One Martini backbone bead per residue (centre of mass of N, CA, C, O) as a GRO file, in nm:
protein
  233
    1UNK     BB    1   3.922 -12.635 -16.051
    2UNK     BB    2   4.277 -12.635 -16.065
    3UNK     BB    3   4.465 -12.477 -15.987
    4UNK     BB    4   4.687 -12.104 -16.036
    5UNK     BB    5   4.938 -12.058 -15.967
    6UNK     BB    6   5.118 -11.701 -15.873
    7UNK     BB    7   5.338 -11.460 -15.946
    8UNK     BB    8   5.417 -11.123 -15.876
    9UNK     BB    9   5.601 -10.815 -16.097
   10UNK     BB   10   5.672 -10.463 -15.981
   11UNK     BB   11   5.791 -10.251 -15.874
   12UNK     BB   12   5.551 -10.118 -15.806
   13UNK     BB   13   5.326 -10.164 -15.533
   14UNK     BB   14   5.072 -10.016 -15.695
   15UNK     BB   15   5.031 -10.261 -15.896
   16UNK     BB   16   5.061 -10.506 -15.695
   17UNK     BB   17   4.768 -10.441 -15.551
   18UNK     BB   18   4.595 -10.507 -15.853
   19UNK     BB   19   4.673 -10.735 -15.862
   20UNK     BB   20   4.609 -10.887 -15.585
   21UNK     BB   21   4.318 -10.841 -15.627
   22UNK     BB   22   4.223 -10.964 -15.847
   23UNK     BB   23   4.320 -11.284 -15.743
   24UNK     BB   24   4.095 -11.315 -15.566
   25UNK     BB   25   3.879 -11.282 -15.699
   26UNK     BB   26   3.990 -11.572 -15.809
   27UNK     BB   27   3.919 -11.906 -15.725
   28UNK     BB   28   4.165 -12.049 -15.960
   29UNK     BB   29   4.375 -11.871 -15.779
   30UNK     BB   30   4.701 -11.865 -15.680
   31UNK     BB   31   4.893 -11.657 -15.466
   32UNK     BB   32   5.274 -11.705 -15.362
   33UNK     BB   33   5.367 -11.461 -15.456
   34UNK     BB   34   5.614 -11.115 -15.454
   35UNK     BB   35   5.771 -10.846 -15.677
   36UNK     BB   36   5.991 -10.597 -15.754
   37UNK     BB   37   6.271 -10.836 -15.854
   38UNK     BB   38   6.350 -11.014 -16.068
   39UNK     BB   39   6.589 -11.167 -15.888
   40UNK     BB   40   6.411 -11.274 -15.722
   41UNK     BB   41   6.330 -11.449 -15.911
   42UNK     BB   42   6.502 -11.620 -16.012
   43UNK     BB   43   6.541 -11.707 -15.801
   44UNK     BB   44   6.249 -11.906 -15.679
   45UNK     BB   45   6.206 -12.060 -15.936
   46UNK     BB   46   6.467 -12.281 -15.835
   47UNK     BB   47   6.219 -12.356 -15.603
   48UNK     BB   48   6.011 -12.375 -15.758
   49UNK     BB   49   5.684 -12.421 -15.856
   50UNK     BB   50   5.479 -12.250 -16.182
   51UNK     BB   51   5.229 -12.173 -16.388
   52UNK     BB   52   5.223 -11.813 -16.307
   53UNK     BB   53   5.353 -11.533 -16.469
   54UNK     BB   54   5.308 -11.168 -16.361
   55UNK     BB   55   5.410 -10.919 -16.562
   56UNK     BB   56   5.622 -10.620 -16.564
   57UNK     BB   57   5.805 -10.480 -16.759
   58UNK     BB   58   5.877 -10.196 -16.696
   59UNK     BB   59   6.200 -10.223 -16.470
   60UNK     BB   60   6.505 -10.198 -16.360
   61UNK     BB   61   6.800 -10.355 -16.539
   62UNK     BB   62   6.552 -10.593 -16.532
   63UNK     BB   63   6.287 -10.657 -16.788
   64UNK     BB   64   6.021 -10.890 -16.837
   65UNK     BB   65   6.161 -10.983 -17.128
   66UNK     BB   66   6.484 -11.023 -17.005
   67UNK     BB   67   6.363 -11.266 -16.805
   68UNK     BB   68   6.215 -11.507 -16.960
   69UNK     BB   69   6.462 -11.495 -17.175
   70UNK     BB   70   6.624 -11.637 -16.942
   71UNK     BB   71   6.456 -11.883 -16.908
   72UNK     BB   72   6.457 -12.205 -16.937
   73UNK     BB   73   6.142 -12.286 -16.782
   74UNK     BB   74   5.859 -12.121 -16.819
   75UNK     BB   75   5.619 -11.971 -16.754
   76UNK     BB   76   5.329 -11.855 -16.776
   77UNK     BB   77   5.233 -11.558 -16.930
   78UNK     BB   78   5.157 -11.200 -16.804
   79UNK     BB   79   5.176 -10.879 -16.920
   80UNK     BB   80   5.137 -10.549 -16.821
   81UNK     BB   81   5.154 -10.257 -16.938
   82UNK     BB   82   5.188  -9.874 -17.032
   83UNK     BB   83   5.343  -9.968 -17.377
   84UNK     BB   84   5.263 -10.089 -17.609
   85UNK     BB   85   5.541 -10.095 -17.777
   86UNK     BB   86   5.577 -10.387 -17.662
   87UNK     BB   87   5.373 -10.627 -17.741
   88UNK     BB   88   5.549 -10.754 -17.967
   89UNK     BB   89   5.808 -10.875 -17.721
   90UNK     BB   90   5.625 -11.005 -17.629
   91UNK     BB   91   5.487 -11.272 -17.712
   92UNK     BB   92   5.796 -11.352 -17.835
   93UNK     BB   93   5.825 -11.451 -17.571
   94UNK     BB   94   5.566 -11.631 -17.484
   95UNK     BB   95   5.299 -11.503 -17.435
   96UNK     BB   96   4.942 -11.543 -17.347
   97UNK     BB   97   4.938 -11.202 -17.257
   98UNK     BB   98   4.857 -10.833 -17.284
   99UNK     BB   99   4.847 -10.575 -17.065
  100UNK     BB  100   4.701 -10.252 -17.029
  101UNK     BB  101   4.759  -9.945 -16.851
  102UNK     BB  102   4.493  -9.956 -16.717
  103UNK     BB  103   4.304 -10.266 -16.570
  104UNK     BB  104   4.110 -10.422 -16.594
  105UNK     BB  105   3.939 -10.662 -16.525
  106UNK     BB  106   3.816 -10.869 -16.748
  107UNK     BB  107   4.037 -10.833 -16.904
  108UNK     BB  108   4.206 -11.035 -16.632
  109UNK     BB  109   3.984 -11.270 -16.721
  110UNK     BB  110   4.053 -11.280 -16.937
  111UNK     BB  111   4.321 -11.413 -16.932
  112UNK     BB  112   4.327 -11.647 -16.759
  113UNK     BB  113   4.172 -11.827 -16.909
  114UNK     BB  114   4.331 -11.866 -17.088
  115UNK     BB  115   4.512 -12.007 -16.918
  116UNK     BB  116   4.347 -12.212 -16.813
  117UNK     BB  117   4.316 -12.385 -17.138
  118UNK     BB  118   4.590 -12.421 -17.158
  119UNK     BB  119   4.705 -12.611 -16.915
  120UNK     BB  120   4.574 -12.859 -17.015
  121UNK     BB  121   4.607 -12.940 -17.265
  122UNK     BB  122   4.879 -12.973 -17.220
  123UNK     BB  123   4.785 -13.234 -16.954
  124UNK     BB  124   4.690 -13.416 -17.237
  125UNK     BB  125   4.961 -13.404 -17.375
  126UNK     BB  126   5.062 -13.526 -17.103
  127UNK     BB  127   4.941 -13.779 -17.198
  128UNK     BB  128   4.914 -13.931 -17.438
  129UNK     BB  129   5.257 -13.944 -17.390
  130UNK     BB  130   5.190 -14.179 -17.191
  131UNK     BB  131   5.314 -14.535 -17.249
  132UNK     BB  132   5.144 -14.862 -17.197
  133UNK     BB  133   5.237 -14.939 -17.494
  134UNK     BB  134   5.363 -15.255 -17.687
  135UNK     BB  135   5.470 -15.356 -18.019
  136UNK     BB  136   5.493 -15.694 -18.102
  137UNK     BB  137   5.635 -15.914 -18.333
  138UNK     BB  138   5.470 -16.268 -18.341
  139UNK     BB  139   5.468 -16.495 -18.585
  140UNK     BB  140   5.313 -16.233 -18.773
  141UNK     BB  141   5.207 -16.030 -18.555
  142UNK     BB  142   5.045 -15.853 -18.345
  143UNK     BB  143   5.136 -15.777 -17.940
  144UNK     BB  144   4.974 -15.596 -17.697
  145UNK     BB  145   5.203 -15.464 -17.474
  146UNK     BB  146   5.213 -15.429 -17.147
  147UNK     BB  147   5.474 -15.220 -16.982
  148UNK     BB  148   5.419 -15.334 -16.680
  149UNK     BB  149   5.489 -15.688 -16.757
  150UNK     BB  150   5.752 -15.633 -16.735
  151UNK     BB  151   6.088 -15.738 -16.634
  152UNK     BB  152   6.258 -15.822 -16.901
  153UNK     BB  153   6.541 -15.788 -17.172
  154UNK     BB  154   6.742 -16.058 -17.374
  155UNK     BB  155   7.008 -16.096 -17.511
  156UNK     BB  156   7.032 -16.274 -17.827
  157UNK     BB  157   7.196 -16.148 -18.083
  158UNK     BB  158   6.907 -16.088 -18.248
  159UNK     BB  159   6.755 -16.144 -18.066
  160UNK     BB  160   6.458 -16.075 -17.783
  161UNK     BB  161   6.416 -16.190 -17.442
  162UNK     BB  162   6.046 -16.118 -17.353
  163UNK     BB  163   5.978 -16.086 -17.033
  164UNK     BB  164   5.663 -16.148 -16.830
  165UNK     BB  165   5.456 -16.254 -16.628
  166UNK     BB  166   5.276 -16.437 -16.851
  167UNK     BB  167   5.538 -16.436 -17.092
  168UNK     BB  168   5.685 -16.492 -17.341
  169UNK     BB  169   5.935 -16.355 -17.604
  170UNK     BB  170   6.012 -16.321 -17.917
  171UNK     BB  171   6.242 -16.118 -18.095
  172UNK     BB  172   6.343 -15.910 -18.339
  173UNK     BB  173   6.630 -15.714 -18.299
  174UNK     BB  174   6.735 -15.475 -18.083
  175UNK     BB  175   6.839 -15.337 -17.825
  176UNK     BB  176   6.830 -15.057 -17.871
  177UNK     BB  177   6.559 -15.001 -18.073
  178UNK     BB  178   6.423 -15.092 -17.779
  179UNK     BB  179   6.471 -14.904 -17.617
  180UNK     BB  180   6.341 -14.736 -17.742
  181UNK     BB  181   6.045 -14.750 -17.764
  182UNK     BB  182   5.990 -14.761 -17.432
  183UNK     BB  183   5.955 -14.486 -17.360
  184UNK     BB  184   6.049 -14.529 -17.030
  185UNK     BB  185   6.122 -14.469 -16.669
  186UNK     BB  186   6.147 -14.786 -16.582
  187UNK     BB  187   6.359 -14.853 -16.804
  188UNK     BB  188   6.737 -14.998 -16.753
  189UNK     BB  189   7.020 -15.031 -16.852
  190UNK     BB  190   7.204 -15.277 -16.612
  191UNK     BB  191   7.332 -15.419 -16.917
  192UNK     BB  192   7.444 -15.519 -17.265
  193UNK     BB  193   7.176 -15.779 -17.194
  194UNK     BB  194   6.989 -15.576 -16.992
  195UNK     BB  195   6.653 -15.500 -16.932
  196UNK     BB  196   6.469 -15.320 -16.636
  197UNK     BB  197   6.196 -15.357 -16.473
  198UNK     BB  198   6.246 -15.135 -16.140
  199UNK     BB  199   5.982 -15.228 -16.032
  200UNK     BB  200   6.082 -15.570 -16.049
  201UNK     BB  201   6.226 -15.533 -15.769
  202UNK     BB  202   6.302 -15.700 -15.451
  203UNK     BB  203   6.624 -15.714 -15.468
  204UNK     BB  204   6.974 -15.611 -15.363
  205UNK     BB  205   7.295 -15.719 -15.442
  206UNK     BB  206   7.552 -15.516 -15.471
  207UNK     BB  207   7.562 -15.666 -15.844
  208UNK     BB  208   7.238 -15.748 -15.796
  209UNK     BB  209   6.984 -15.858 -15.871
  210UNK     BB  210   6.605 -15.932 -15.772
  211UNK     BB  211   6.315 -16.051 -15.875
  212UNK     BB  212   5.960 -16.147 -15.899
  213UNK     BB  213   6.097 -16.426 -16.067
  214UNK     BB  214   6.368 -16.475 -15.978
  215UNK     BB  215   6.548 -16.319 -16.132
  216UNK     BB  216   6.913 -16.252 -16.178
  217UNK     BB  217   7.102 -15.966 -16.289
  218UNK     BB  218   7.392 -15.777 -16.322
  219UNK     BB  219   7.555 -15.463 -16.271
  220UNK     BB  220   7.731 -15.282 -16.357
  221UNK     BB  221   7.947 -14.994 -16.252
  222UNK     BB  222   7.799 -14.768 -16.403
  223UNK     BB  223   7.501 -14.831 -16.325
  224UNK     BB  224   7.441 -14.860 -16.053
  225UNK     BB  225   7.419 -14.538 -15.941
  226UNK     BB  226   7.163 -14.519 -16.098
  227UNK     BB  227   6.980 -14.725 -15.952
  228UNK     BB  228   7.014 -14.605 -15.675
  229UNK     BB  229   6.881 -14.320 -15.746
  230UNK     BB  230   6.612 -14.423 -15.806
  231UNK     BB  231   6.555 -14.600 -15.548
  232UNK     BB  232   6.684 -14.425 -15.278
  233UNK     BB  233   7.026 -14.558 -15.180
   0.00000   0.00000   0.00000
């Protein structure tokens, strides 16, 4: 089982110690750090990715709910507190679970098992959302094209020329609508009339790129910096 990377936040040392002892008994949990200050957690999350934040709610200066609400991309959350009255606020903040002190290990295990299931579902959704092919209407029928095989797309009036590793297709479409349908980070519109597959670039010099099939395409000044950033140069 893939480990769940987590951090623990509690302003009381005994609270942090109990939670850390619990996590050490669970093989699929990896404690990356513990904190007593919510502000330190904010700084840590700006530079590190974690799967789960286990946090107390009732803390001075910034409580756990306020902390979570301040995060742009919060991880999974388990709230731990001595105050049952905070439960509604906790779940309204998108928490996976809410544990009341003193926390029993069996109840803690149930909460992290729930996180594990949520994480698997999230990964499954990402896999399903990854687009690997596209259907093109060619000569009255729909042809399935593997996105990775497309070298470039060229606009020609009301038509587009789709050049793949094996053959070319001509379809009736606008560049904008086709660009939106690609839904892939591997493609970049380098000028008004061309979209290229980044992975098909063989070499580049000045304002031009050469693709694997020998095709040379010029890049607009506006897109040159973006392309270089993608290529890491």
